[in-house]
Short mmCIF file of C-alpha atoms in Angstrom, two decimals:
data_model
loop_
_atom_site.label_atom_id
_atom_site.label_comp_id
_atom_site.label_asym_id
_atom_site.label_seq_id
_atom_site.Cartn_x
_atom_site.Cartn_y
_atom_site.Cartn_z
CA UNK M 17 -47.06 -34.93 -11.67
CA UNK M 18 -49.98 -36.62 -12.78
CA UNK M 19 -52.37 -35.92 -15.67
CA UNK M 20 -55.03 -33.83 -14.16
CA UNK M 21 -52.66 -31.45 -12.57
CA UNK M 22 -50.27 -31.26 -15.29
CA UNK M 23 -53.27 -29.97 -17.20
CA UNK M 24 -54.25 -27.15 -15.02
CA UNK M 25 -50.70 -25.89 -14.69
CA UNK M 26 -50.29 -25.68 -18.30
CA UNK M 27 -53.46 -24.08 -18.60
CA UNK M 28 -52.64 -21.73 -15.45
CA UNK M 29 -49.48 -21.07 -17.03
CA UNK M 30 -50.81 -19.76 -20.25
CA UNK M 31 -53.50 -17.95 -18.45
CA UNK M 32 -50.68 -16.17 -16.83
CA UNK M 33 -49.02 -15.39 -20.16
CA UNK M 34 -52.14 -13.60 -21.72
CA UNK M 35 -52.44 -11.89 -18.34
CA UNK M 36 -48.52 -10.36 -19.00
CA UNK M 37 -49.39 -10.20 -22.92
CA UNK M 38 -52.38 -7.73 -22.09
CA UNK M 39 -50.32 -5.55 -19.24
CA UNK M 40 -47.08 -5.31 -22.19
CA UNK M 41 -49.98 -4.15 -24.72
CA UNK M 42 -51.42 -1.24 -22.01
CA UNK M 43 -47.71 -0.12 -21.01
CA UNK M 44 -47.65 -1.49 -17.41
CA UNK M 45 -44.75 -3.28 -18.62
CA UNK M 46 -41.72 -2.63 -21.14
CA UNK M 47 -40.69 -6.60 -20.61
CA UNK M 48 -41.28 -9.68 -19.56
CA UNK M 49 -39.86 -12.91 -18.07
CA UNK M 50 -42.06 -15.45 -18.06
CA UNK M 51 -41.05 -19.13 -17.31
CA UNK M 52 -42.98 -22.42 -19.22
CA UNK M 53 -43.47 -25.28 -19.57
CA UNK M 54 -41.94 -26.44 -24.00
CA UNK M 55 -45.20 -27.73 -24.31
CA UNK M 56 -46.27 -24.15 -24.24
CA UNK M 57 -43.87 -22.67 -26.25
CA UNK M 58 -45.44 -23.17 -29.66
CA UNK M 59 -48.88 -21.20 -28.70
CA UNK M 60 -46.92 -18.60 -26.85
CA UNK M 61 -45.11 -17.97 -29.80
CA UNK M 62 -47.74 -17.80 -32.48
CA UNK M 63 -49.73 -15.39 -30.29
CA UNK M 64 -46.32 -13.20 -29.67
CA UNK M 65 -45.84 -12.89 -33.44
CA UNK M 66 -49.37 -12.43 -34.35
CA UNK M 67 -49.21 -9.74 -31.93
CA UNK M 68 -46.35 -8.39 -33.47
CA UNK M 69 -44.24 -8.37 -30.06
CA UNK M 70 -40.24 -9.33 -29.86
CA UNK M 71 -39.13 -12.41 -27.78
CA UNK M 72 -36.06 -14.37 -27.07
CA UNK M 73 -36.35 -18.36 -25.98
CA UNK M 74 -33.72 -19.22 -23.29
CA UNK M 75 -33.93 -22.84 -23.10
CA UNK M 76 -33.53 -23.67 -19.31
CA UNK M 77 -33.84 -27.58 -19.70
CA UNK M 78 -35.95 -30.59 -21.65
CA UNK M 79 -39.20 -29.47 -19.94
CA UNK M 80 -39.16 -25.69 -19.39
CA UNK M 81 -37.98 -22.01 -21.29
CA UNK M 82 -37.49 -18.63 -19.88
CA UNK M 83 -39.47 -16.63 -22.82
CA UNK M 84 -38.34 -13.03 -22.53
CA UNK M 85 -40.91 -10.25 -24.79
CA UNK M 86 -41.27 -6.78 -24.87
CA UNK M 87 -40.28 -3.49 -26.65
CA UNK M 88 -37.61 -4.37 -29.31
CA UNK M 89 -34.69 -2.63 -27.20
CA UNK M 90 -35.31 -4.67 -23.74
CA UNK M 91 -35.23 -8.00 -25.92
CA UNK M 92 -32.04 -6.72 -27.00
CA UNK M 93 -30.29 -6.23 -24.37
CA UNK M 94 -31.28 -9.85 -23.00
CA UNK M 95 -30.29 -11.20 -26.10
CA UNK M 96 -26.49 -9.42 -25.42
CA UNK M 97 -26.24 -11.32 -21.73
CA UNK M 98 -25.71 -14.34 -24.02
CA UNK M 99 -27.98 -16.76 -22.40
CA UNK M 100 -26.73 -16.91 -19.61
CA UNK M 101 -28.45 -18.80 -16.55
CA UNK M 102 -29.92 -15.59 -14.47
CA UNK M 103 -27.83 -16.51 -11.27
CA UNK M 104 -24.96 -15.99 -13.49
CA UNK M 105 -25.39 -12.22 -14.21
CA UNK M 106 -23.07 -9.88 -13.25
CA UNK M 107 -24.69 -7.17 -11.47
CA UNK M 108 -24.92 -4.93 -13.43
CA UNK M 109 -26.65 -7.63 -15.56
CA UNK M 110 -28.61 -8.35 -12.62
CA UNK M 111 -29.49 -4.47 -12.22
CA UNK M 112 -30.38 -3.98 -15.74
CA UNK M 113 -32.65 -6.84 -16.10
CA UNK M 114 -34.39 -6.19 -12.64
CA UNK M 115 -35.16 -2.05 -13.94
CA UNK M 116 -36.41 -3.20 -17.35
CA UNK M 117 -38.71 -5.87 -15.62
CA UNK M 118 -40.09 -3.22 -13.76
CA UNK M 119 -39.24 -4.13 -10.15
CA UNK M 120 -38.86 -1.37 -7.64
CA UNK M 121 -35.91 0.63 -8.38
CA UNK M 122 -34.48 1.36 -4.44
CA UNK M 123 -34.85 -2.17 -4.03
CA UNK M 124 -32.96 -3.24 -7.19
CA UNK M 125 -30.30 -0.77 -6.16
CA UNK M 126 -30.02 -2.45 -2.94
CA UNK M 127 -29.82 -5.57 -4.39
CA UNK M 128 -27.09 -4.39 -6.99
CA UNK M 129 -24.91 -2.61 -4.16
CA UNK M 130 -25.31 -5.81 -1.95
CA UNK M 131 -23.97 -8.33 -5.32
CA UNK M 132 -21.47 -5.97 -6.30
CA UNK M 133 -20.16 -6.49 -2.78
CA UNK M 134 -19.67 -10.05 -3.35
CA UNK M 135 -18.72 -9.77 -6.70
#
């Protein structure tokens, strides 16, 4: 990736941090999962505690982080799957995160019935 474009994804990416920050703050959310570049990480994180908000850092590799944040509780409960990759949930893992996150419950109950199949 070159320069310029590594820029404006960094900068996109941080735009799309404050956009999550400010829906957590109204109570559209109760967490998030948002997924950065390291480089990030340090800004993200003084602007999380300044804010006064919980997170948990799951390193995913040498360039990027799944930063979880939220009410105190959700964070929790992350923190208890034991940072483990996502596709390595078990679904009720799976179901738990997907609710807190705030996707649609029929369809996470879909998704749960159709991994507990498999499982």
């Amino acid at each position: 990736m070159d320069s310029g474009v590594k820029k404006s994804f960094v900068k996109y990416n941080y735009e799309l941090f404050a956009h999550h920050l400010y829906e957590l703050e109204k109570g559209l959310r109760h967490l998030v999962l948002h997924t950065a570049p390291i480089e990030v990480m340090g800004e993200m994180i003084r602007k999380l505690e300044k804010s006064d908000v919980t997170f948990h850092i799951q390193e995913l590799s040498k360039e990027k982080i799944n930063l979880f944040f939220g009410e105190k509780e959700c964070v929790e409960i992350v923190k208890r799957f034991k940072n483990k990759d996502l596709n390595k949930y078990t679904p009720e893992e799976d179901f738990i995160l997907g609710i807190m996150l705030g996707y649609d419950t029929l369809k996470q109950t879909k998704r749960y019935l159709k991994f507990k199949d498999k499982y």
